[in-house]
Short mmCIF file of C-alpha atoms and ligand atoms in Angstrom, two decimals:
data_model
loop_
_atom_site.label_atom_id
_atom_site.label_comp_id
_atom_site.label_asym_id
_atom_site.label_seq_id
_atom_site.Cartn_x
_atom_site.Cartn_y
_atom_site.Cartn_z
CA MET V 424 82.87 203.67 146.27
CA ARG V 425 79.39 202.29 147.03
CA THR V 426 78.47 198.82 148.30
CA GLN V 427 75.57 197.22 150.16
CA VAL V 428 77.48 195.73 153.13
CA GLY V 429 80.83 197.04 154.35
CA ILE V 430 82.66 194.26 156.27
CA ILE V 431 85.56 195.01 158.60
CA GLY V 432 87.88 192.02 159.12
CA ALA V 433 88.90 189.10 156.88
CA GLY V 434 89.04 186.42 159.57
CA PRO V 435 86.58 183.52 159.46
CA SER V 436 83.58 185.77 160.28
CA GLY V 437 84.22 188.40 157.61
CA LEU V 438 85.21 185.95 154.88
CA LEU V 439 82.26 183.64 155.54
CA LEU V 440 79.75 186.52 155.64
CA SER V 441 81.05 188.09 152.43
CA ARG V 442 80.93 184.73 150.64
CA LEU V 443 77.36 183.89 151.70
CA LEU V 444 76.15 187.37 150.70
CA GLN V 445 77.93 187.09 147.34
CA LEU V 446 76.24 183.75 146.58
CA ASN V 447 72.88 185.42 147.24
CA GLY V 448 73.44 188.49 145.10
CA VAL V 449 74.34 190.89 147.90
CA ASP V 450 77.36 193.10 147.25
CA SER V 451 80.03 193.62 149.94
CA VAL V 452 83.57 194.91 150.40
CA VAL V 453 85.91 193.45 153.05
CA LEU V 454 88.55 195.65 154.71
CA GLU V 455 91.38 193.77 156.48
CA ARG V 456 94.20 195.60 158.21
CA GLN V 457 96.74 192.77 157.89
CA SER V 458 98.11 190.93 154.87
CA ALA V 459 96.52 187.63 153.82
CA ASP V 460 99.72 185.79 154.84
CA TYR V 461 99.57 187.34 158.30
CA VAL V 462 95.95 186.23 158.74
CA LEU V 463 96.89 182.69 157.65
CA GLY V 464 99.89 182.65 160.00
CA ARG V 465 97.71 182.79 163.13
CA ILE V 466 97.27 179.29 164.60
CA ARG V 467 93.91 179.12 166.38
CA ALA V 468 90.93 176.79 166.50
CA GLY V 469 90.82 173.17 165.48
CA ILE V 470 87.33 171.78 166.14
CA LEU V 471 84.32 172.51 163.91
CA GLU V 472 80.72 171.85 164.96
CA SER V 473 78.49 170.30 162.30
CA GLY V 474 76.76 173.69 161.90
CA THR V 475 80.08 175.32 161.04
CA CYS V 476 80.84 172.54 158.54
CA GLY V 477 77.43 173.18 156.97
CA MET V 478 78.19 176.89 156.66
CA LEU V 479 81.48 176.17 154.88
CA ARG V 480 79.68 173.85 152.44
CA GLN V 481 76.96 176.50 151.95
CA ALA V 482 79.79 178.93 151.07
CA ARG V 483 80.96 176.36 148.46
CA ALA V 484 84.30 176.18 150.30
CA GLY V 485 83.87 172.86 152.12
CA GLU V 486 85.35 170.40 149.60
CA ARG V 487 88.87 170.18 151.13
CA MET V 488 87.41 170.00 154.65
CA ASP V 489 85.28 167.00 153.61
CA ALA V 490 88.29 165.39 151.92
CA GLU V 491 90.94 166.07 154.58
CA GLY V 492 89.07 166.81 157.83
CA LEU V 493 88.88 164.12 160.53
CA VAL V 494 85.39 163.22 161.80
CA HIS V 495 85.52 162.58 165.55
CA SER V 496 82.70 160.87 167.45
CA GLY V 497 84.20 161.14 170.92
CA ILE V 498 86.59 162.91 173.28
CA GLU V 499 88.46 161.64 176.34
CA LEU V 500 88.59 163.18 179.81
CA CYS V 501 91.55 162.19 181.99
CA SER V 502 92.10 162.87 185.66
CA GLY V 503 94.79 161.01 187.58
CA SER V 504 94.51 157.36 186.62
CA ARG V 505 90.87 157.73 185.52
CA ARG V 506 90.20 157.94 181.78
CA GLN V 507 86.70 158.40 180.45
CA ARG V 508 85.58 158.52 176.85
CA ILE V 509 82.56 160.73 176.14
CA ASP V 510 80.79 159.05 173.20
CA LEU V 511 79.53 162.21 171.48
CA ALA V 512 77.75 160.39 168.65
CA ALA V 513 75.97 157.84 170.86
CA LEU V 514 74.84 160.56 173.28
CA THR V 515 73.58 163.02 170.64
CA GLY V 516 71.84 160.78 168.12
CA GLY V 517 74.87 160.58 165.83
CA LYS V 518 76.30 164.10 165.94
CA THR V 519 80.10 164.43 165.54
CA VAL V 520 82.72 167.18 165.30
CA MET V 521 85.24 167.80 162.51
CA VAL V 522 88.95 168.23 163.21
CA TYR V 523 90.02 170.86 160.65
CA GLY V 524 92.22 173.82 161.54
CA GLN V 525 90.94 177.39 161.38
CA THR V 526 93.95 178.17 159.19
CA GLU V 527 92.70 175.68 156.57
CA LEU V 528 89.12 176.95 156.81
CA THR V 529 90.36 180.52 156.31
CA LYS V 530 92.49 179.47 153.34
CA ASP V 531 89.53 177.68 151.72
CA LEU V 532 87.41 180.83 152.07
CA MET V 533 90.23 183.02 150.70
CA ASP V 534 90.58 180.68 147.69
CA ALA V 535 86.81 180.78 147.04
CA HIS V 536 86.88 184.60 147.18
CA GLU V 537 89.87 184.77 144.84
CA ALA V 538 88.14 182.50 142.31
CA ALA V 539 85.02 184.68 142.51
CA GLY V 540 86.96 187.95 142.15
CA SER V 541 85.66 189.27 145.48
CA HIS V 542 86.55 192.75 146.68
CA ILE V 543 88.80 192.18 149.70
CA VAL V 544 91.21 194.98 150.60
CA TYR V 545 94.19 193.66 152.60
CA GLU V 546 96.50 195.99 154.51
CA ALA V 547 93.67 198.54 154.78
CA LYS V 548 94.92 200.81 157.54
CA ASP V 549 93.07 203.12 159.97
CA VAL V 550 89.61 201.84 159.12
CA ALA V 551 87.01 204.19 160.62
CA ILE V 552 83.22 204.06 160.72
CA SER V 553 81.07 207.21 160.48
CA GLU V 554 77.43 208.28 159.99
CA LEU V 555 76.18 205.11 161.67
CA ASP V 556 72.93 206.87 162.57
CA SER V 557 72.21 207.63 158.90
CA ASP V 558 70.90 205.23 156.23
CA THR V 559 74.28 205.37 154.51
CA PRO V 560 77.09 204.69 157.01
CA LYS V 561 80.60 205.28 155.72
CA LEU V 562 83.90 203.43 156.04
CA THR V 563 87.18 205.21 155.43
CA TYR V 564 90.61 203.60 155.25
CA ILE V 565 94.16 204.25 154.09
CA LYS V 566 95.70 202.04 151.42
CA ASP V 567 99.13 202.73 149.88
CA GLY V 568 99.08 206.18 151.44
CA ALA V 569 95.74 207.25 149.90
CA GLU V 570 92.44 207.65 151.79
CA HIS V 571 89.42 205.79 150.44
CA THR V 572 85.72 206.05 151.35
CA ILE V 573 83.07 203.36 151.06
CA VAL V 574 79.38 204.29 151.36
CA CYS V 575 77.23 201.34 152.42
CA ASP V 576 73.76 200.37 153.68
CA PHE V 577 75.10 198.26 156.58
CA VAL V 578 78.43 197.65 158.35
CA ALA V 579 79.44 194.22 159.69
CA GLY V 580 82.03 194.43 162.50
CA CYS V 581 83.92 191.16 161.99
CA ASP V 582 87.17 192.65 163.29
CA GLY V 583 87.77 190.53 166.37
CA PHE V 584 88.23 191.46 170.02
CA HIS V 585 90.71 194.25 169.35
CA GLY V 586 88.91 195.69 166.34
CA VAL V 587 87.47 199.16 165.73
CA SER V 588 83.78 198.32 165.35
CA ARG V 589 82.79 197.59 168.98
CA ARG V 590 84.79 200.67 170.06
CA THR V 591 82.74 202.82 167.66
CA ILE V 592 79.56 202.16 169.66
CA PRO V 593 79.03 204.83 172.36
CA GLU V 594 79.91 203.29 175.75
CA ASP V 595 76.51 204.20 177.22
CA GLN V 596 74.85 202.13 174.45
CA LEU V 597 76.77 198.94 175.24
CA ASN V 598 76.72 196.51 178.16
CA THR V 599 79.84 194.37 178.50
CA TYR V 600 80.38 191.30 180.67
CA GLU V 601 83.80 189.79 181.33
CA ARG V 602 85.53 187.04 183.28
CA VAL V 603 89.35 186.89 183.06
CA TYR V 604 90.83 183.52 184.08
CA PRO V 605 94.02 183.45 186.20
CA PHE V 606 95.95 181.37 183.65
CA GLY V 607 96.59 180.99 179.92
CA TRP V 608 97.22 178.23 177.39
CA LEU V 609 100.65 177.62 175.92
CA GLY V 610 100.14 175.92 172.55
CA LEU V 611 102.58 173.99 170.37
CA LEU V 612 102.09 172.78 166.80
CA ALA V 613 104.35 169.99 165.48
CA ASP V 614 104.50 167.57 162.57
CA THR V 615 104.32 164.54 164.85
CA LYS V 616 101.83 161.68 165.09
CA PRO V 617 99.05 162.66 167.53
CA VAL V 618 99.31 160.77 170.82
CA GLY V 619 95.69 159.60 170.59
CA ASP V 620 93.02 158.97 167.95
CA GLU V 621 90.70 161.49 169.63
CA LEU V 622 91.19 164.65 171.71
CA ILE V 623 92.36 164.11 175.28
CA TYR V 624 91.43 166.75 177.91
CA VAL V 625 93.52 166.35 181.09
CA ASN V 626 92.82 167.60 184.62
CA SER V 627 96.05 166.93 186.51
CA GLU V 628 97.15 167.99 189.99
CA ARG V 629 99.67 170.23 188.26
CA GLY V 630 97.28 171.76 185.75
CA PHE V 631 95.38 171.37 182.49
CA ALA V 632 96.64 169.81 179.26
CA LEU V 633 94.98 169.12 175.92
CA CYS V 634 96.17 166.71 173.24
CA SER V 635 94.62 167.76 169.93
CA MET V 636 95.60 167.51 166.29
CA ARG V 637 95.27 169.02 162.80
CA SER V 638 95.68 165.75 160.87
CA ARG V 639 97.02 162.20 161.44
CA THR V 640 100.54 163.61 161.08
CA ARG V 641 100.22 167.03 162.71
CA SER V 642 99.64 167.47 166.46
CA ARG V 643 98.43 170.42 168.48
CA TYR V 644 99.13 170.40 172.24
CA TYR V 645 98.25 172.86 174.99
CA ILE V 646 99.38 173.13 178.59
CA GLN V 647 98.07 175.51 181.24
CA CYS V 648 100.53 178.31 182.03
CA ALA V 649 100.64 181.30 184.37
CA LEU V 650 99.48 184.66 182.99
CA HIS V 651 102.93 186.27 183.42
CA GLU V 652 104.71 183.64 181.33
CA ASN V 653 106.23 184.38 177.94
CA VAL V 654 106.85 181.99 175.07
CA GLU V 655 110.55 182.88 175.36
CA ASP V 656 110.51 181.16 178.79
CA TRP V 657 109.55 177.91 177.08
CA PRO V 658 112.16 176.14 174.97
CA GLU V 659 110.33 173.28 173.27
CA GLU V 660 112.20 170.67 175.37
CA ARG V 661 110.63 172.20 178.48
CA PHE V 662 107.21 172.08 176.83
CA TRP V 663 107.50 168.38 175.99
CA GLU V 664 108.82 167.50 179.47
CA THR V 665 106.02 169.42 181.20
CA LEU V 666 103.37 167.93 178.93
CA SER V 667 104.65 164.43 179.72
CA THR V 668 104.29 165.01 183.45
CA LEU V 669 100.67 166.11 182.99
CA LEU V 670 99.60 163.09 180.91
CA PRO V 671 98.68 159.62 182.23
CA SER V 672 101.88 157.53 182.16
CA GLU V 673 100.69 155.19 179.40
CA THR V 674 99.85 158.20 177.23
CA ALA V 675 103.12 159.98 178.00
CA ALA V 676 104.97 156.82 176.96
CA LYS V 677 103.43 157.12 173.46
CA LEU V 678 104.11 160.85 173.08
CA GLU V 679 106.02 161.58 169.86
CA THR V 680 107.98 164.82 170.23
CA GLY V 681 109.39 166.96 167.43
CA ASN V 682 110.33 170.47 166.35
CA ALA V 683 107.76 173.15 167.08
CA LEU V 684 106.25 174.71 163.95
CA GLU V 685 104.62 177.31 166.17
CA MET V 686 104.34 178.13 169.88
CA SER V 687 102.04 180.78 171.36
CA ILE V 688 100.33 181.77 174.59
CA ALA V 689 96.61 182.68 174.61
CA PRO V 690 95.03 184.28 177.68
CA LEU V 691 91.66 182.84 178.73
CA ARG V 692 88.70 185.12 179.11
CA GLY V 693 84.92 185.13 178.74
CA PHE V 694 83.53 188.33 177.26
CA VAL V 695 80.19 189.43 175.82
CA ALA V 696 79.11 192.82 174.44
CA GLU V 697 75.37 193.50 174.28
CA PRO V 698 73.54 194.34 172.09
CA MET V 699 75.32 192.99 169.00
CA ARG V 700 73.72 195.65 166.84
CA HIS V 701 73.88 199.45 166.92
CA GLY V 702 71.80 201.07 164.19
CA ARG V 703 73.25 199.84 160.92
CA LEU V 704 76.33 198.27 162.54
CA PHE V 705 76.27 194.55 163.39
CA LEU V 706 78.93 192.89 165.57
CA ALA V 707 79.78 189.26 164.80
CA GLY V 708 82.30 186.71 166.12
CA ASP V 709 85.13 187.80 168.40
CA ALA V 710 84.15 191.46 167.90
CA ALA V 711 81.14 190.69 170.10
CA HIS V 712 82.25 187.80 172.33
CA ILE V 713 85.19 185.73 173.48
CA VAL V 714 85.10 182.32 175.18
CA PRO V 715 87.91 180.36 176.85
CA PRO V 716 88.95 177.77 174.19
CA THR V 717 88.30 174.82 176.55
CA GLY V 718 84.92 174.12 174.97
CA ALA V 719 86.16 174.71 171.37
CA LYS V 720 83.41 177.30 170.88
CA GLY V 721 85.11 180.51 169.68
CA LEU V 722 85.20 179.88 165.96
CA ASN V 723 81.92 177.96 166.06
CA LEU V 724 80.09 180.87 167.71
CA ALA V 725 81.42 183.14 164.98
CA ALA V 726 79.90 180.78 162.41
CA SER V 727 76.48 180.79 164.11
CA ASP V 728 76.51 184.60 164.27
CA ILE V 729 77.24 184.68 160.54
CA HIS V 730 74.43 182.20 159.89
CA LEU V 731 71.99 184.60 161.56
CA LEU V 732 73.49 187.79 160.06
CA SER V 733 73.73 186.50 156.48
CA THR V 734 70.16 185.13 156.67
CA ALA V 735 68.88 188.47 157.97
CA LEU V 736 70.67 190.58 155.33
CA ILE V 737 69.66 188.27 152.46
CA ALA V 738 65.98 188.42 153.63
CA PHE V 739 66.25 192.21 153.68
CA TYR V 740 67.66 192.54 150.17
CA GLN V 741 65.68 189.74 148.52
CA ASN V 742 62.26 190.22 150.20
CA GLY V 743 62.43 193.61 151.90
CA GLN V 744 61.99 191.88 155.30
CA SER V 745 63.56 193.52 158.38
CA GLU V 746 62.26 191.13 161.07
CA LEU V 747 65.45 189.02 161.23
CA ILE V 748 67.57 192.18 161.31
CA GLU V 749 65.55 193.38 164.31
CA ARG V 750 65.97 189.99 166.05
CA TYR V 751 69.64 189.50 165.12
CA SER V 752 71.17 190.48 168.46
CA ASP V 753 68.69 188.59 170.68
CA ASN V 754 68.93 185.45 168.54
CA CYS V 755 72.75 185.52 168.59
CA LEU V 756 73.01 186.21 172.32
CA ALA V 757 70.68 183.32 173.24
CA ARG V 758 73.23 180.92 171.74
CA VAL V 759 76.30 182.97 172.81
CA TRP V 760 75.42 182.77 176.51
CA LYS V 761 74.85 179.00 176.33
CA ALA V 762 78.35 178.68 174.85
CA GLN V 763 79.74 181.03 177.54
CA ARG V 764 78.22 178.81 180.22
CA PHE V 765 79.56 175.60 178.70
CA SER V 766 83.04 177.08 178.16
CA TRP V 767 83.10 178.36 181.76
CA TRP V 768 81.96 174.92 183.03
CA MET V 769 84.63 173.01 181.03
CA THR V 770 87.32 175.51 182.11
CA THR V 771 86.33 175.31 185.78
CA LEU V 772 86.19 171.51 185.63
CA LEU V 773 89.60 170.97 184.08
CA HIS V 774 92.02 173.67 185.23
CA ARG V 775 94.07 174.14 188.39
CA PHE V 776 93.04 177.53 189.83
CA PRO V 777 95.91 179.19 191.75
CA ASP V 778 93.61 180.16 194.62
CA ALA V 779 91.67 176.88 194.67
CA SER V 780 91.01 175.44 198.13
CA ALA V 781 91.04 171.73 198.95
CA TYR V 782 87.24 171.99 198.91
CA ASP V 783 87.35 173.34 195.31
CA ARG V 784 89.57 170.41 194.28
CA GLN V 785 87.07 167.98 195.85
CA LEU V 786 84.25 169.64 193.87
CA GLN V 787 86.21 169.05 190.62
CA MET V 788 86.67 165.39 191.54
CA ALA V 789 82.97 165.08 192.41
CA GLU V 790 82.00 166.59 189.03
CA LEU V 791 84.30 164.16 187.22
CA ASN V 792 82.88 161.25 189.26
CA TYR V 793 79.35 162.39 188.41
CA LEU V 794 80.30 162.47 184.71
CA ALA V 795 81.72 158.95 184.99
CA GLN V 796 78.51 157.60 186.52
CA SER V 797 75.71 159.62 184.88
CA THR V 798 74.56 159.29 181.29
CA ALA V 799 72.54 162.48 181.84
CA ALA V 800 75.71 164.38 182.78
CA GLN V 801 77.59 162.95 179.80
CA THR V 802 74.70 163.88 177.49
CA ALA V 803 74.74 167.46 178.74
CA LEU V 804 78.47 167.69 177.97
CA ALA V 805 78.07 166.00 174.59
CA GLU V 806 75.18 168.13 173.27
CA ASN V 807 77.06 171.31 174.13
CA TYR V 808 80.36 170.07 172.71
CA VAL V 809 78.86 169.08 169.31
CA GLY V 810 77.00 172.42 169.29
CA MET V 811 73.50 173.50 170.31
CA PRO V 812 71.06 173.79 167.37
CA TYR V 813 71.08 177.10 165.44
CA GLU V 814 67.32 177.24 165.07
CA ASP V 815 66.56 177.55 168.79
CA GLY V 816 68.39 180.89 169.01
CA LYS V 817 65.55 182.47 170.97
P1 FAS X 233 89.33 187.10 164.14
O1 FAS X 233 90.02 187.78 165.30
O2 FAS X 233 89.78 185.75 163.71
O3 FAS X 233 89.44 188.03 162.83
C1 FAS X 233 89.30 189.42 162.92
C2 FAS X 233 90.04 190.03 161.74
O4 FAS X 233 89.82 191.44 161.75
C3 FAS X 233 91.55 189.81 161.83
O5 FAS X 233 92.05 189.29 160.62
C4 FAS X 233 92.11 191.20 162.12
O6 FAS X 233 93.37 191.42 161.53
C5 FAS X 233 91.05 192.10 161.50
N1 FAS X 233 90.98 193.43 162.13
C6 FAS X 233 91.05 193.74 163.45
N2 FAS X 233 90.95 195.08 163.63
C7 FAS X 233 90.79 195.62 162.37
C8 FAS X 233 90.64 196.96 161.89
N3 FAS X 233 90.61 197.99 162.74
N4 FAS X 233 90.52 197.15 160.55
C9 FAS X 233 90.52 196.09 159.69
N5 FAS X 233 90.67 194.80 160.09
C10 FAS X 233 90.81 194.58 161.41
N6 FAS X 233 88.71 179.25 169.18
C11 FAS X 233 88.50 177.92 169.30
O7 FAS X 233 87.38 177.46 169.05
N7 FAS X 233 89.53 177.08 169.69
C12 FAS X 233 90.80 177.56 169.94
O8 FAS X 233 91.71 176.82 170.29
C13 FAS X 233 91.06 178.94 169.81
N8 FAS X 233 92.33 179.45 170.03
C14 FAS X 233 92.52 180.81 169.93
C15 FAS X 233 93.79 181.39 170.17
C16 FAS X 233 93.98 182.78 170.07
C17 FAS X 233 95.36 183.40 170.35
C18 FAS X 233 92.89 183.62 169.75
C19 FAS X 233 93.06 185.12 169.68
C20 FAS X 233 91.63 183.05 169.51
C21 FAS X 233 91.45 181.65 169.58
N9 FAS X 233 90.21 181.07 169.33
C22 FAS X 233 89.97 179.74 169.43
C23 FAS X 233 89.10 181.85 168.95
C24 FAS X 233 89.25 182.15 167.47
O9 FAS X 233 89.31 180.96 166.75
C25 FAS X 233 88.11 183.06 167.12
O10 FAS X 233 86.88 182.60 167.65
C26 FAS X 233 87.97 183.26 165.63
O11 FAS X 233 89.20 183.69 165.12
C27 FAS X 233 86.85 184.29 165.44
O12 FAS X 233 86.91 184.72 164.13
P2 FAS X 233 86.61 186.26 163.78
O13 FAS X 233 85.37 186.67 164.49
O14 FAS X 233 86.69 186.34 162.31
O15 FAS X 233 87.78 187.10 164.48
C1 PHB X 234 92.64 172.91 168.98
O1 PHB X 234 92.88 171.86 168.36
O2 PHB X 234 93.25 173.98 168.74
C2 PHB X 234 91.62 172.89 170.09
C3 PHB X 234 90.80 171.77 170.23
C4 PHB X 234 89.85 171.75 171.25
C5 PHB X 234 89.76 172.84 172.11
C6 PHB X 234 90.58 173.96 171.96
C7 PHB X 234 91.52 173.98 170.94
O3 PHB X 234 88.85 172.80 173.14
#
């Protein structure tokens, strides 16, 4: 088979890229190793930057998001008895974030692809990339026991942190940077009324907690947990009790508990692979970088990579221009590292580090006091949380 762009991975990155190319006359094939149901069963991100919302609309898959998503203009930071609202809209000239689960975004993209008759191969096993140094790289995969080959002009590695694409790049051609945090997040999804109207980030003596949501009737909560913990160690009653002890008392008193629809533990790490291009292979999204979810940047960074990659490929096919292809990696990384910094800062500010000294704890309190008193500090948090502009990716 022959196509213009071979895309590995049907998560948000791969589905969004394929859709934007399709709408601009560029042919692609998506290879996904899991089933569509499996992809939809993963509970992940919940906060979309305005740029990500724009990308979904550009992909003509934003209707349900605009109808059902919740527009939030602020977040709350809690520490001890202090509660501070960060007025995102007032501090950023009106910018907001959209509460709309990654699962829903992925479903909307899958529905758009199905309506358009896109070529997405689910349960494509043993995907391999070859002849990357030629003008016609190849993808091979196994489907229903038969091997298939796809000849393409370019390959987009949208296959996440554990995918095959980054591993195909010779180690001496790649620089990687990593910070592994000494804790994880235990998440719970429940059909209960969210405890607050906006997200509540909590720095408590006993650790971090986050009160988020998917709708006005579906809540998403996270509590900091040790790296060695397993979900099996956490019956939901223990989760609710622990969460209550981390929240301010007046918030805990309003907490509506219920049966867990899903519980999972995510480790926290920061990771970047440079460059994000190797010959005719482009890395995008989690295949190239991972951020701790504290800043709600993971999915949104994937969207900004796809903005830059789709624009570059469309310019190449429509106008024969290669300049944006040449600048793809540098432009992505300029924004990626700003998001890494912000995610590191939010994580350091809000979590209880096992080896933290009393001095470290005082620094956290000083940072929170500075945020409470300084509009400049609040503005810095707000402009990063709503998302830095795409266009300044230099
Ligand atoms: P994805 O990992 O979503 O998709 C990659 C796809 O490639 C998958 O469907 C996979 O099956 C497929 N694939 C992998 N290897 C393959 C191969 N060899 N062949 C074919 N297909 C292959 N971000 C936030 O902003 N907030 C959060 O709260 C948050 N929570 C998260 C929790 C977890 C457990 C994880 C892992 C991530 C979380 N993230 C969060 C980040 C997450 O939302 C990612 O940023 C987002 O899924 C990135 O999308 P993709 O780049 O498409 O990668
Ligand atoms: C979520 O709702 O899953 C979520 C929200 C904000 C974050 C991380 C996760 O910072």
